[in-house]
């Protein structure tokens, strides 16, 4: 079994039961997601992709926030996509949101959605669960339009929070195969430099979460 297949099987195992209560429980600690959605500002008629779309919660919120754009999502877990498809249908957004099973480190938008690329791509609390998280960022940048941007929110390093809090949080997250990436900012900056783009970062809630943006071209 290849690494991607092993990771898919692991995620299906983790979320087979959790997907039914995922949104109810995660809203208390996946902070900064709605802020990211508000800042997407896709062009009218633009295409937006969420990598690691999970239950579809973010896609539905983004489609409602930006009614002029079309949205797509990929996730490696078919179990999570079952919930996403049902939620999108209930929201009446099946004509504006499409989802497909895909590996964040290696996917083809043309095969999955019949399109060449995206104006905006976002990753919300996914890089801390993807083994090759740097590869996932580079793959996202590969599928952006010339003036596109990649938006990321994920766990920070709890810089201004007590040490006991950091230790407790990291221990708890490890139970769910989540590992906040200490080198996330440096990795994003390296990618931005490689493409001649621009990277910006905002530390949220005393370092509880980091919000990053990489523009293919400087604004």
Short mmCIF file of C-alpha atoms in Angstrom, two decimals:
data_model
loop_
_atom_site.label_atom_id
_atom_site.label_comp_id
_atom_site.label_asym_id
_atom_site.label_seq_id
_atom_site.Cartn_x
_atom_site.Cartn_y
_atom_site.Cartn_z
CA UNK A 1 0.00 0.00 0.00
CA UNK A 2 1.42 3.39 -1.01
CA UNK A 3 1.84 6.22 1.48
CA UNK A 4 -1.16 8.14 0.12
CA UNK A 5 -3.34 5.06 0.35
CA UNK A 6 -2.17 4.39 3.91
CA UNK A 7 -3.01 7.97 4.88
CA UNK A 8 -6.42 7.71 3.24
CA UNK A 9 -7.16 4.51 5.17
CA UNK A 10 -6.01 6.15 8.41
CA UNK A 11 -8.23 9.20 7.86
CA UNK A 12 -11.23 7.05 6.97
CA UNK A 13 -10.68 5.14 10.21
CA UNK A 14 -10.40 8.33 12.25
CA UNK A 15 -13.47 9.97 10.76
CA UNK A 16 -15.80 7.06 10.11
CA UNK A 17 -17.53 7.78 13.41
CA UNK A 18 -16.31 11.32 14.12
CA UNK A 19 -17.75 12.79 10.93
CA UNK A 20 -21.21 12.69 12.49
CA UNK A 21 -20.19 15.05 15.34
CA UNK A 22 -17.21 16.78 13.72
CA UNK A 23 -18.72 20.21 13.14
CA UNK A 24 -20.37 20.32 16.55
CA UNK A 25 -17.13 19.68 18.41
CA UNK A 26 -14.55 21.44 16.21
CA UNK A 27 -16.21 24.85 16.30
CA UNK A 28 -14.77 25.38 19.77
CA UNK A 29 -11.12 25.08 18.81
CA UNK A 30 -10.66 25.40 15.03
CA UNK A 31 -10.40 29.15 15.36
CA UNK A 32 -9.91 31.60 12.51
CA UNK A 33 -11.80 29.68 9.81
CA UNK A 34 -14.47 32.31 9.26
CA UNK A 35 -11.86 35.05 9.22
CA UNK A 36 -10.09 33.21 6.40
CA UNK A 37 -13.35 32.88 4.45
CA UNK A 38 -14.09 36.60 4.82
CA UNK A 39 -10.67 37.43 3.36
CA UNK A 40 -10.86 35.19 0.27
CA UNK A 41 -12.35 37.92 -1.97
CA UNK A 42 -12.59 35.76 -5.10
CA UNK A 43 -13.39 37.53 -8.38
CA UNK A 44 -16.92 37.29 -9.73
CA UNK A 45 -17.07 34.06 -11.69
CA UNK A 46 -13.89 32.87 -10.01
CA UNK A 47 -13.04 29.35 -8.91
CA UNK A 48 -12.18 28.52 -5.31
CA UNK A 49 -10.76 25.23 -4.01
CA UNK A 50 -10.62 23.98 -0.44
CA UNK A 51 -7.99 21.31 0.12
CA UNK A 52 -9.06 19.02 2.95
CA UNK A 53 -12.71 20.09 2.79
CA UNK A 54 -13.89 17.54 5.36
CA UNK A 55 -17.59 17.83 6.10
CA UNK A 56 -18.09 20.75 3.69
CA UNK A 57 -18.68 23.22 6.51
CA UNK A 58 -16.21 25.80 5.17
CA UNK A 59 -17.30 25.40 1.56
CA UNK A 60 -20.92 26.07 2.45
CA UNK A 61 -19.97 29.14 4.50
CA UNK A 62 -17.72 30.44 1.72
CA UNK A 63 -20.35 29.89 -0.99
CA UNK A 64 -22.84 31.90 1.06
CA UNK A 65 -20.28 34.64 1.73
CA UNK A 66 -19.19 34.91 -1.93
CA UNK A 67 -22.25 34.16 -4.12
CA UNK A 68 -20.49 35.21 -7.33
CA UNK A 69 -17.90 32.40 -7.21
CA UNK A 70 -17.95 28.64 -7.72
CA UNK A 71 -16.45 26.31 -5.15
CA UNK A 72 -14.71 22.96 -5.20
CA UNK A 73 -13.30 20.73 -2.48
CA UNK A 74 -11.05 17.72 -2.21
CA UNK A 75 -10.44 15.39 0.71
CA UNK A 76 -8.53 12.15 1.05
CA UNK A 77 -11.24 10.66 3.26
CA UNK A 78 -14.25 9.26 1.44
CA UNK A 79 -15.99 9.01 4.82
CA UNK A 80 -15.79 12.78 5.28
CA UNK A 81 -16.98 13.35 1.72
CA UNK A 82 -20.14 11.38 2.45
CA UNK A 83 -21.03 14.00 5.04
CA UNK A 84 -19.91 16.86 2.78
CA UNK A 85 -22.11 15.79 -0.11
CA UNK A 86 -25.14 15.41 2.15
CA UNK A 87 -24.56 18.78 3.82
CA UNK A 88 -24.07 20.59 0.52
CA UNK A 89 -27.27 19.09 -0.86
CA UNK A 90 -29.23 20.09 2.26
CA UNK A 91 -27.91 23.63 1.93
CA UNK A 92 -29.19 23.78 -1.65
CA UNK A 93 -25.71 24.51 -2.99
CA UNK A 94 -25.02 21.42 -5.10
CA UNK A 95 -24.97 23.53 -8.27
CA UNK A 96 -22.24 25.82 -6.91
CA UNK A 97 -20.14 23.38 -4.86
CA UNK A 98 -18.57 20.16 -6.09
CA UNK A 99 -16.33 17.81 -4.10
CA UNK A 100 -14.14 14.87 -5.00
CA UNK A 101 -11.69 12.49 -3.38
CA UNK A 102 -8.15 13.73 -3.89
CA UNK A 103 -4.69 13.70 -2.34
CA UNK A 104 -3.50 17.15 -1.29
CA UNK A 105 0.03 16.36 -2.48
CA UNK A 106 -0.91 15.11 -5.95
CA UNK A 107 -4.18 15.97 -7.69
CA UNK A 108 -5.38 16.98 -11.15
CA UNK A 109 -8.17 19.62 -11.26
CA UNK A 110 -8.97 18.71 -14.85
CA UNK A 111 -9.58 15.08 -13.99
CA UNK A 112 -11.54 15.88 -10.82
CA UNK A 113 -13.54 18.93 -11.91
CA UNK A 114 -12.89 19.54 -15.60
CA UNK A 115 -11.05 22.83 -14.98
CA UNK A 116 -7.42 23.96 -15.23
CA UNK A 117 -6.94 25.84 -11.97
CA UNK A 118 -8.25 28.18 -9.30
CA UNK A 119 -8.26 31.86 -8.36
CA UNK A 120 -8.19 31.06 -4.65
CA UNK A 121 -7.17 27.95 -2.73
CA UNK A 122 -7.50 27.53 1.00
CA UNK A 123 -6.36 24.99 3.58
CA UNK A 124 -8.02 25.13 6.98
CA UNK A 125 -6.45 23.02 9.73
CA UNK A 126 -5.28 20.43 7.22
CA UNK A 127 -1.51 20.90 7.00
CA UNK A 128 -1.17 19.75 10.61
CA UNK A 129 -2.64 16.41 9.51
CA UNK A 130 -0.84 15.93 6.18
CA UNK A 131 2.52 14.10 6.52
CA UNK A 132 4.04 15.89 3.50
CA UNK A 133 2.62 19.27 4.44
CA UNK A 134 5.22 21.21 2.44
CA UNK A 135 4.42 19.13 -0.62
CA UNK A 136 0.73 19.95 -0.11
CA UNK A 137 1.48 23.68 -0.11
CA UNK A 138 3.57 23.44 -3.26
CA UNK A 139 0.91 21.37 -5.00
CA UNK A 140 -1.68 24.03 -4.13
CA UNK A 141 0.49 26.78 -5.59
CA UNK A 142 0.91 24.74 -8.78
CA UNK A 143 -2.83 24.94 -9.46
CA UNK A 144 -3.32 28.67 -8.84
CA UNK A 145 -4.02 31.16 -11.60
CA UNK A 146 -1.45 33.84 -12.39
CA UNK A 147 -2.98 36.28 -9.90
CA UNK A 148 -4.23 33.65 -7.46
CA UNK A 149 -3.57 33.31 -3.76
CA UNK A 150 -3.27 30.49 -1.23
CA UNK A 151 -4.89 31.05 2.18
CA UNK A 152 -4.00 28.96 5.23
CA UNK A 153 -5.14 28.81 8.83
CA UNK A 154 -3.77 26.20 11.21
CA UNK A 155 -2.52 25.66 14.71
CA UNK A 156 0.35 27.92 15.74
CA UNK A 157 2.94 27.25 18.39
CA UNK A 158 0.99 28.85 21.25
CA UNK A 159 3.74 31.47 21.54
CA UNK A 160 2.08 33.73 24.10
CA UNK A 161 0.13 31.08 25.97
CA UNK A 162 1.26 29.27 29.14
CA UNK A 163 3.60 26.31 28.75
CA UNK A 164 1.16 23.95 30.45
CA UNK A 165 -1.49 24.94 27.90
CA UNK A 166 0.83 24.20 24.99
CA UNK A 167 1.86 20.82 26.41
CA UNK A 168 -1.74 19.81 27.09
CA UNK A 169 -2.96 20.92 23.65
CA UNK A 170 -0.18 19.19 21.73
CA UNK A 171 -0.70 15.98 23.69
CA UNK A 172 -4.42 16.03 23.04
CA UNK A 173 -4.02 16.82 19.32
CA UNK A 174 -1.56 13.94 18.91
CA UNK A 175 -4.37 11.55 19.81
CA UNK A 176 -6.06 12.60 16.56
CA UNK A 177 -2.87 12.46 14.43
CA UNK A 178 -2.58 16.26 14.46
CA UNK A 179 0.87 17.88 14.63
CA UNK A 180 1.11 21.69 14.46
CA UNK A 181 3.90 22.60 12.05
CA UNK A 182 6.56 24.65 13.81
CA UNK A 183 8.19 25.51 10.46
CA UNK A 184 4.96 26.50 8.70
CA UNK A 185 5.86 30.18 8.37
CA UNK A 186 9.37 29.42 7.14
CA UNK A 187 7.99 26.89 4.65
CA UNK A 188 5.49 29.40 3.28
CA UNK A 189 8.15 32.08 2.99
CA UNK A 190 10.41 29.72 1.05
CA UNK A 191 7.62 28.94 -1.42
CA UNK A 192 6.82 32.62 -1.87
CA UNK A 193 10.48 33.39 -2.54
CA UNK A 194 10.74 30.55 -5.04
CA UNK A 195 7.90 31.92 -7.18
CA UNK A 196 8.66 35.61 -6.70
CA UNK A 197 5.43 36.03 -4.78
CA UNK A 198 4.47 37.58 -1.47
CA UNK A 199 3.77 35.96 1.88
CA UNK A 200 1.99 37.51 4.84
CA UNK A 201 1.26 36.04 8.27
CA UNK A 202 -0.99 36.97 11.18
CA UNK A 203 -0.74 35.32 14.57
CA UNK A 204 -4.19 34.85 16.07
CA UNK A 205 -5.25 34.48 19.69
CA UNK A 206 -1.76 34.82 21.19
CA UNK A 207 -0.31 32.32 18.76
CA UNK A 208 -3.02 29.71 19.15
CA UNK A 209 -3.48 29.82 15.36
CA UNK A 210 -1.52 31.18 12.43
CA UNK A 211 -3.14 32.71 9.35
CA UNK A 212 -1.01 32.87 6.20
CA UNK A 213 -1.47 34.09 2.66
CA UNK A 214 0.78 33.51 -0.35
CA UNK A 215 0.13 35.58 -3.48
CA UNK A 216 1.61 34.36 -6.74
CA UNK A 217 2.31 37.97 -7.62
CA UNK A 218 2.96 40.82 -5.15
CA UNK A 219 -0.11 42.93 -4.50
#
